[in-house]
Amino acid sequence: NALATEKRGATVNEIRKAFDARTSVDDITTITGADLEITKEGAELVINANYRKEVPLFGGAGIYIQFFASSKG
């Protein structure tokens, strides 16, 4: 939500680059700026992130977690 608020007048490419810069500081590799869905609803900038994290447990077994986050309240 902070990124959407800070980058209201920015282009989609600028938002993606800002996201990548923030995630590189925290060493986040699961999602990148290219994975973001960026739209406008009226004057509001909406950024959605939808991704899946796979976690191997043992042998051939594992789990996956589906994440969804949106800047829209």
PDB file of N, CA and C in Angstrom:
ATOM      1  N   ASN A   1       0.821  -1.186   0.000  1.00  0.00           N
ATOM      2  CA  ASN A   1       0.000   0.000   0.000  1.00  0.00           C
ATOM      3  C   ASN A   1       0.870   1.256   0.000  1.00  0.00           C
ATOM      4  N   ALA A   2       1.999   1.214   0.683  1.00  0.00           N
ATOM      5  CA  ALA A   2       2.896   2.368   0.730  1.00  0.00           C
ATOM      6  C   ALA A   2       3.431   2.690  -0.658  1.00  0.00           C
ATOM      7  N   LEU A   3       3.759   1.667  -1.418  1.00  0.00           N
ATOM      8  CA  LEU A   3       4.278   1.872  -2.762  1.00  0.00           C
ATOM      9  C   LEU A   3       3.226   2.533  -3.650  1.00  0.00           C
ATOM     10  N   ALA A   4       1.986   2.091  -3.551  1.00  0.00           N
ATOM     11  CA  ALA A   4       0.907   2.680  -4.344  1.00  0.00           C
ATOM     12  C   ALA A   4       0.686   4.135  -3.971  1.00  0.00           C
ATOM     13  N   THR A   5       0.799   4.451  -2.691  1.00  0.00           N
ATOM     14  CA  THR A   5       0.603   5.824  -2.227  1.00  0.00           C
ATOM     15  C   THR A   5       1.754   6.723  -2.668  1.00  0.00           C
ATOM     16  N   GLU A   6       2.975   6.235  -2.527  1.00  0.00           N
ATOM     17  CA  GLU A   6       4.149   7.028  -2.869  1.00  0.00           C
ATOM     18  C   GLU A   6       4.284   7.268  -4.370  1.00  0.00           C
ATOM     19  N   LYS A   7       3.845   6.326  -5.176  1.00  0.00           N
ATOM     20  CA  LYS A   7       4.097   6.367  -6.613  1.00  0.00           C
ATOM     21  C   LYS A   7       2.851   6.686  -7.431  1.00  0.00           C
ATOM     22  N   ARG A   8       1.962   7.484  -6.909  1.00  0.00           N
ATOM     23  CA  ARG A   8       0.696   7.780  -7.600  1.00  0.00           C
ATOM     24  C   ARG A   8       0.853   8.237  -9.034  1.00  0.00           C
ATOM     25  N   GLY A   9       1.789   9.112  -9.326  1.00  0.00           N
ATOM     26  CA  GLY A   9       1.944   9.644 -10.670  1.00  0.00           C
ATOM     27  C   GLY A   9       2.978   8.905 -11.507  1.00  0.00           C
ATOM     28  N   ALA A  10       3.509   7.814 -10.976  1.00  0.00           N
ATOM     29  CA  ALA A  10       4.578   7.090 -11.652  1.00  0.00           C
ATOM     30  C   ALA A  10       4.039   6.188 -12.762  1.00  0.00           C
ATOM     31  N   THR A  11       4.925   5.833 -13.679  1.00  0.00           N
ATOM     32  CA  THR A  11       4.565   4.889 -14.737  1.00  0.00           C
ATOM     33  C   THR A  11       4.614   3.470 -14.168  1.00  0.00           C
ATOM     34  N   VAL A  12       4.043   2.534 -14.901  1.00  0.00           N
ATOM     35  CA  VAL A  12       4.065   1.135 -14.474  1.00  0.00           C
ATOM     36  C   VAL A  12       5.513   0.660 -14.326  1.00  0.00           C
ATOM     37  N   ASN A  13       6.367   1.016 -15.270  1.00  0.00           N
ATOM     38  CA  ASN A  13       7.771   0.614 -15.213  1.00  0.00           C
ATOM     39  C   ASN A  13       8.468   1.187 -13.976  1.00  0.00           C
ATOM     40  N   GLU A  14       8.187   2.426 -13.630  1.00  0.00           N
ATOM     41  CA  GLU A  14       8.788   3.042 -12.444  1.00  0.00           C
ATOM     42  C   GLU A  14       8.334   2.343 -11.169  1.00  0.00           C
ATOM     43  N   ILE A  15       7.079   1.934 -11.119  1.00  0.00           N
ATOM     44  CA  ILE A  15       6.557   1.218  -9.956  1.00  0.00           C
ATOM     45  C   ILE A  15       7.236  -0.137  -9.831  1.00  0.00           C
ATOM     46  N   ARG A  16       7.381  -0.835 -10.935  1.00  0.00           N
ATOM     47  CA  ARG A  16       8.047  -2.146 -10.911  1.00  0.00           C
ATOM     48  C   ARG A  16       9.500  -2.010 -10.439  1.00  0.00           C
ATOM     49  N   LYS A  17      10.204  -0.988 -10.927  1.00  0.00           N
ATOM     50  CA  LYS A  17      11.594  -0.769 -10.523  1.00  0.00           C
ATOM     51  C   LYS A  17      11.684  -0.423  -9.034  1.00  0.00           C
ATOM     52  N   ALA A  18      10.765   0.388  -8.542  1.00  0.00           N
ATOM     53  CA  ALA A  18      10.753   0.744  -7.117  1.00  0.00           C
ATOM     54  C   ALA A  18      10.497  -0.494  -6.261  1.00  0.00           C
ATOM     55  N   PHE A  19       9.595  -1.360  -6.710  1.00  0.00           N
ATOM     56  CA  PHE A  19       9.321  -2.599  -5.986  1.00  0.00           C
ATOM     57  C   PHE A  19      10.567  -3.477  -5.956  1.00  0.00           C
ATOM     58  N   ASP A  20      11.219  -3.637  -7.103  1.00  0.00           N
ATOM     59  CA  ASP A  20      12.433  -4.451  -7.173  1.00  0.00           C
ATOM     60  C   ASP A  20      13.527  -3.900  -6.260  1.00  0.00           C
ATOM     61  N   ALA A  21      13.646  -2.575  -6.188  1.00  0.00           N
ATOM     62  CA  ALA A  21      14.654  -1.969  -5.317  1.00  0.00           C
ATOM     63  C   ALA A  21      14.367  -2.286  -3.851  1.00  0.00           C
ATOM     64  N   ARG A  22      13.100  -2.225  -3.468  1.00  0.00           N
ATOM     65  CA  ARG A  22      12.728  -2.536  -2.080  1.00  0.00           C
ATOM     66  C   ARG A  22      12.961  -4.004  -1.754  1.00  0.00           C
ATOM     67  N   THR A  23      12.608  -4.886  -2.671  1.00  0.00           N
ATOM     68  CA  THR A  23      12.759  -6.314  -2.390  1.00  0.00           C
ATOM     69  C   THR A  23      14.227  -6.746  -2.402  1.00  0.00           C
ATOM     70  N   SER A  24      15.061  -6.073  -3.178  1.00  0.00           N
ATOM     71  CA  SER A  24      16.480  -6.450  -3.199  1.00  0.00           C
ATOM     72  C   SER A  24      17.150  -6.124  -1.865  1.00  0.00           C
ATOM     73  N   VAL A  25      16.717  -5.068  -1.210  1.00  0.00           N
ATOM     74  CA  VAL A  25      17.269  -4.700   0.094  1.00  0.00           C
ATOM     75  C   VAL A  25      16.970  -5.793   1.121  1.00  0.00           C
ATOM     76  N   ASP A  26      15.774  -6.354   1.056  1.00  0.00           N
ATOM     77  CA  ASP A  26      15.360  -7.395   2.003  1.00  0.00           C
ATOM     78  C   ASP A  26      15.630  -8.807   1.491  1.00  0.00           C
ATOM     79  N   ASP A  27      16.313  -8.928   0.351  1.00  0.00           N
ATOM     80  CA  ASP A  27      16.664 -10.214  -0.260  1.00  0.00           C
ATOM     81  C   ASP A  27      15.425 -11.079  -0.520  1.00  0.00           C
ATOM     82  N   ILE A  28      14.380 -10.472  -1.022  1.00  0.00           N
ATOM     83  CA  ILE A  28      13.156 -11.191  -1.385  1.00  0.00           C
ATOM     84  C   ILE A  28      13.280 -11.609  -2.845  1.00  0.00           C
ATOM     85  N   THR A  29      13.163 -12.908  -3.102  1.00  0.00           N
ATOM     86  CA  THR A  29      13.326 -13.415  -4.456  1.00  0.00           C
ATOM     87  C   THR A  29      12.080 -14.133  -4.967  1.00  0.00           C
ATOM     88  N   THR A  30      11.088 -14.294  -4.112  1.00  0.00           N
ATOM     89  CA  THR A  30       9.884 -15.035  -4.476  1.00  0.00           C
ATOM     90  C   THR A  30       9.039 -14.292  -5.500  1.00  0.00           C
ATOM     91  N   ILE A  31       9.045 -12.978  -5.445  1.00  0.00           N
ATOM     92  CA  ILE A  31       8.223 -12.161  -6.329  1.00  0.00           C
ATOM     93  C   ILE A  31       9.039 -10.961  -6.804  1.00  0.00           C
ATOM     94  N   THR A  32       8.799 -10.556  -8.042  1.00  0.00           N
ATOM     95  CA  THR A  32       9.510  -9.403  -8.600  1.00  0.00           C
ATOM     96  C   THR A  32       8.496  -8.379  -9.100  1.00  0.00           C
ATOM     97  N   GLY A  33       8.993  -7.241  -9.499  1.00  0.00           N
ATOM     98  CA  GLY A  33       8.129  -6.202 -10.050  1.00  0.00           C
ATOM     99  C   GLY A  33       7.366  -6.659 -11.278  1.00  0.00           C
ATOM    100  N   ALA A  34       7.971  -7.557 -12.049  1.00  0.00           N
ATOM    101  CA  ALA A  34       7.311  -8.088 -13.249  1.00  0.00           C
ATOM    102  C   ALA A  34       6.070  -8.915 -12.910  1.00  0.00           C
ATOM    103  N   ASP A  35       6.004  -9.424 -11.674  1.00  0.00           N
ATOM    104  CA  ASP A  35       4.870 -10.238 -11.237  1.00  0.00           C
ATOM    105  C   ASP A  35       3.676  -9.406 -10.775  1.00  0.00           C
ATOM    106  N   LEU A  36       3.867  -8.117 -10.594  1.00  0.00           N
ATOM    107  CA  LEU A  36       2.794  -7.261 -10.087  1.00  0.00           C
ATOM    108  C   LEU A  36       1.752  -6.957 -11.157  1.00  0.00           C
ATOM    109  N   GLU A  37       0.501  -6.914 -10.754  1.00  0.00           N
ATOM    110  CA  GLU A  37      -0.583  -6.456 -11.626  1.00  0.00           C
ATOM    111  C   GLU A  37      -0.902  -5.035 -11.183  1.00  0.00           C
ATOM    112  N   ILE A  38      -0.666  -4.075 -12.069  1.00  0.00           N
ATOM    113  CA  ILE A  38      -0.818  -2.665 -11.719  1.00  0.00           C
ATOM    114  C   ILE A  38      -1.920  -2.065 -12.576  1.00  0.00           C
ATOM    115  N   THR A  39      -2.949  -1.526 -11.911  1.00  0.00           N
ATOM    116  CA  THR A  39      -4.083  -0.931 -12.617  1.00  0.00           C
ATOM    117  C   THR A  39      -4.464   0.384 -11.947  1.00  0.00           C
ATOM    118  N   LYS A  40      -5.348   1.108 -12.606  1.00  0.00           N
ATOM    119  CA  LYS A  40      -5.916   2.314 -12.022  1.00  0.00           C
ATOM    120  C   LYS A  40      -7.415   2.132 -11.932  1.00  0.00           C
ATOM    121  N   GLU A  41      -7.978   2.472 -10.799  1.00  0.00           N
ATOM    122  CA  GLU A  41      -9.418   2.479 -10.618  1.00  0.00           C
ATOM    123  C   GLU A  41      -9.800   3.905 -10.251  1.00  0.00           C
ATOM    124  N   GLY A  42     -10.288   4.635 -11.229  1.00  0.00           N
ATOM    125  CA  GLY A  42     -10.530   6.058 -11.039  1.00  0.00           C
ATOM    126  C   GLY A  42      -9.195   6.751 -10.874  1.00  0.00           C
ATOM    127  N   ALA A  43      -9.028   7.479  -9.787  1.00  0.00           N
ATOM    128  CA  ALA A  43      -7.765   8.157  -9.515  1.00  0.00           C
ATOM    129  C   ALA A  43      -6.843   7.304  -8.646  1.00  0.00           C
ATOM    130  N   GLU A  44      -7.323   6.141  -8.224  1.00  0.00           N
ATOM    131  CA  GLU A  44      -6.563   5.292  -7.311  1.00  0.00           C
ATOM    132  C   GLU A  44      -5.681   4.291  -8.065  1.00  0.00           C
ATOM    133  N   LEU A  45      -4.429   4.215  -7.680  1.00  0.00           N
ATOM    134  CA  LEU A  45      -3.498   3.237  -8.215  1.00  0.00           C
ATOM    135  C   LEU A  45      -3.662   1.949  -7.411  1.00  0.00           C
ATOM    136  N   VAL A  46      -3.871   0.817  -8.091  1.00  0.00           N
ATOM    137  CA  VAL A  46      -4.068  -0.461  -7.412  1.00  0.00           C
ATOM    138  C   VAL A  46      -2.963  -1.421  -7.845  1.00  0.00           C
ATOM    139  N   ILE A  47      -2.264  -1.956  -6.861  1.00  0.00           N
ATOM    140  CA  ILE A  47      -1.195  -2.915  -7.112  1.00  0.00           C
ATOM    141  C   ILE A  47      -1.585  -4.236  -6.459  1.00  0.00           C
ATOM    142  N   ASN A  48      -1.640  -5.302  -7.274  1.00  0.00           N
ATOM    143  CA  ASN A  48      -1.956  -6.631  -6.778  1.00  0.00           C
ATOM    144  C   ASN A  48      -0.756  -7.542  -6.970  1.00  0.00           C
ATOM    145  N   ALA A  49      -0.557  -8.413  -6.006  1.00  0.00           N
ATOM    146  CA  ALA A  49       0.484  -9.434  -6.099  1.00  0.00           C
ATOM    147  C   ALA A  49      -0.155 -10.777  -5.778  1.00  0.00           C
ATOM    148  N   ASN A  50       0.013 -11.723  -6.666  1.00  0.00           N
ATOM    149  CA  ASN A  50      -0.548 -13.050  -6.502  1.00  0.00           C
ATOM    150  C   ASN A  50       0.555 -14.044  -6.858  1.00  0.00           C
ATOM    151  N   TYR A  51       1.010 -14.804  -5.888  1.00  0.00           N
ATOM    152  CA  TYR A  51       2.096 -15.735  -6.164  1.00  0.00           C
ATOM    153  C   TYR A  51       2.004 -16.959  -5.263  1.00  0.00           C
ATOM    154  N   ARG A  52       2.780 -17.960  -5.616  1.00  0.00           N
ATOM    155  CA  ARG A  52       2.747 -19.237  -4.916  1.00  0.00           C
ATOM    156  C   ARG A  52       4.157 -19.583  -4.441  1.00  0.00           C
ATOM    157  N   LYS A  53       4.265 -20.045  -3.230  1.00  0.00           N
ATOM    158  CA  LYS A  53       5.549 -20.466  -2.660  1.00  0.00           C
ATOM    159  C   LYS A  53       5.482 -21.960  -2.396  1.00  0.00           C
ATOM    160  N   GLU A  54       6.412 -22.699  -2.979  1.00  0.00           N
ATOM    161  CA  GLU A  54       6.484 -24.143  -2.751  1.00  0.00           C
ATOM    162  C   GLU A  54       7.565 -24.427  -1.720  1.00  0.00           C
ATOM    163  N   VAL A  55       7.240 -25.268  -0.749  1.00  0.00           N
ATOM    164  CA  VAL A  55       8.178 -25.609   0.311  1.00  0.00           C
ATOM    165  C   VAL A  55       8.329 -27.131   0.359  1.00  0.00           C
ATOM    166  N   PRO A  56       9.494 -27.638  -0.015  1.00  0.00           N
ATOM    167  CA  PRO A  56       9.696 -29.090   0.083  1.00  0.00           C
ATOM    168  C   PRO A  56       9.801 -29.499   1.547  1.00  0.00           C
ATOM    169  N   LEU A  57       9.186 -30.625   1.893  1.00  0.00           N
ATOM    170  CA  LEU A  57       9.253 -31.101   3.267  1.00  0.00           C
ATOM    171  C   LEU A  57      10.235 -32.259   3.394  1.00  0.00           C
ATOM    172  N   PHE A  58       9.924 -33.363   2.753  1.00  0.00           N
ATOM    173  CA  PHE A  58      10.803 -34.528   2.801  1.00  0.00           C
ATOM    174  C   PHE A  58      10.438 -35.445   1.645  1.00  0.00           C
ATOM    175  N   GLY A  59      11.411 -36.196   1.154  1.00  0.00           N
ATOM    176  CA  GLY A  59      11.155 -37.088   0.030  1.00  0.00           C
ATOM    177  C   GLY A  59      10.525 -36.324  -1.120  1.00  0.00           C
ATOM    178  N   GLY A  60       9.450 -36.835  -1.641  1.00  0.00           N
ATOM    179  CA  GLY A  60       8.735 -36.170  -2.725  1.00  0.00           C
ATOM    180  C   GLY A  60       7.574 -35.309  -2.237  1.00  0.00           C
ATOM    181  N   ALA A  61       7.454 -35.144  -0.935  1.00  0.00           N
ATOM    182  CA  ALA A  61       6.324 -34.396  -0.368  1.00  0.00           C
ATOM    183  C   ALA A  61       6.702 -32.940  -0.114  1.00  0.00           C
ATOM    184  N   GLY A  62       5.718 -32.109  -0.190  1.00  0.00           N
ATOM    185  CA  GLY A  62       5.911 -30.698   0.096  1.00  0.00           C
ATOM    186  C   GLY A  62       4.570 -30.008   0.222  1.00  0.00           C
ATOM    187  N   ILE A  63       4.612 -28.730   0.446  1.00  0.00           N
ATOM    188  CA  ILE A  63       3.386 -27.942   0.517  1.00  0.00           C
ATOM    189  C   ILE A  63       3.557 -26.709  -0.353  1.00  0.00           C
ATOM    190  N   TYR A  64       2.460 -26.104  -0.716  1.00  0.00           N
ATOM    191  CA  TYR A  64       2.558 -24.807  -1.361  1.00  0.00           C
ATOM    192  C   TYR A  64       1.567 -23.870  -0.713  1.00  0.00           C
ATOM    193  N   ILE A  65       1.940 -22.617  -0.694  1.00  0.00           N
ATOM    194  CA  ILE A  65       1.119 -21.579  -0.085  1.00  0.00           C
ATOM    195  C   ILE A  65       0.825 -20.552  -1.156  1.00  0.00           C
ATOM    196  N   GLN A  66      -0.435 -20.217  -1.328  1.00  0.00           N
ATOM    197  CA  GLN A  66      -0.859 -19.222  -2.301  1.00  0.00           C
ATOM    198  C   GLN A  66      -1.025 -17.889  -1.577  1.00  0.00           C
ATOM    199  N   PHE A  67      -0.346 -16.868  -2.047  1.00  0.00           N
ATOM    200  CA  PHE A  67      -0.405 -15.535  -1.438  1.00  0.00           C
ATOM    201  C   PHE A  67      -1.142 -14.578  -2.379  1.00  0.00           C
ATOM    202  N   PHE A  68      -1.920 -13.684  -1.810  1.00  0.00           N
ATOM    203  CA  PHE A  68      -2.523 -12.603  -2.562  1.00  0.00           C
ATOM    204  C   PHE A  68      -2.492 -11.359  -1.693  1.00  0.00           C
ATOM    205  N   ALA A  69      -2.032 -10.272  -2.254  1.00  0.00           N
ATOM    206  CA  ALA A  69      -2.012  -8.990  -1.547  1.00  0.00           C
ATOM    207  C   ALA A  69      -2.441  -7.903  -2.518  1.00  0.00           C
ATOM    208  N   SER A  70      -3.110  -6.898  -1.987  1.00  0.00           N
ATOM    209  CA  SER A  70      -3.580  -5.798  -2.811  1.00  0.00           C
ATOM    210  C   SER A  70      -3.440  -4.487  -2.062  1.00  0.00           C
ATOM    211  N   SER A  71      -3.142  -3.437  -2.798  1.00  0.00           N
ATOM    212  CA  SER A  71      -3.065  -2.109  -2.178  1.00  0.00           C
ATOM    213  C   SER A  71      -4.457  -1.524  -1.972  1.00  0.00           C
ATOM    214  N   LYS A  72      -5.439  -2.156  -2.592  1.00  0.00           N
ATOM    215  CA  LYS A  72      -6.819  -1.679  -2.454  1.00  0.00           C
ATOM    216  C   LYS A  72      -7.397  -2.184  -1.138  1.00  0.00           C
ATOM    217  N   GLY A  73      -7.896  -1.272  -0.336  1.00  0.00           N
ATOM    218  CA  GLY A  73      -8.403  -1.628   0.988  1.00  0.00           C
ATOM    219  C   GLY A  73      -9.633  -2.374   0.926  1.00  0.00           C
TER     220      GLY A  73
END
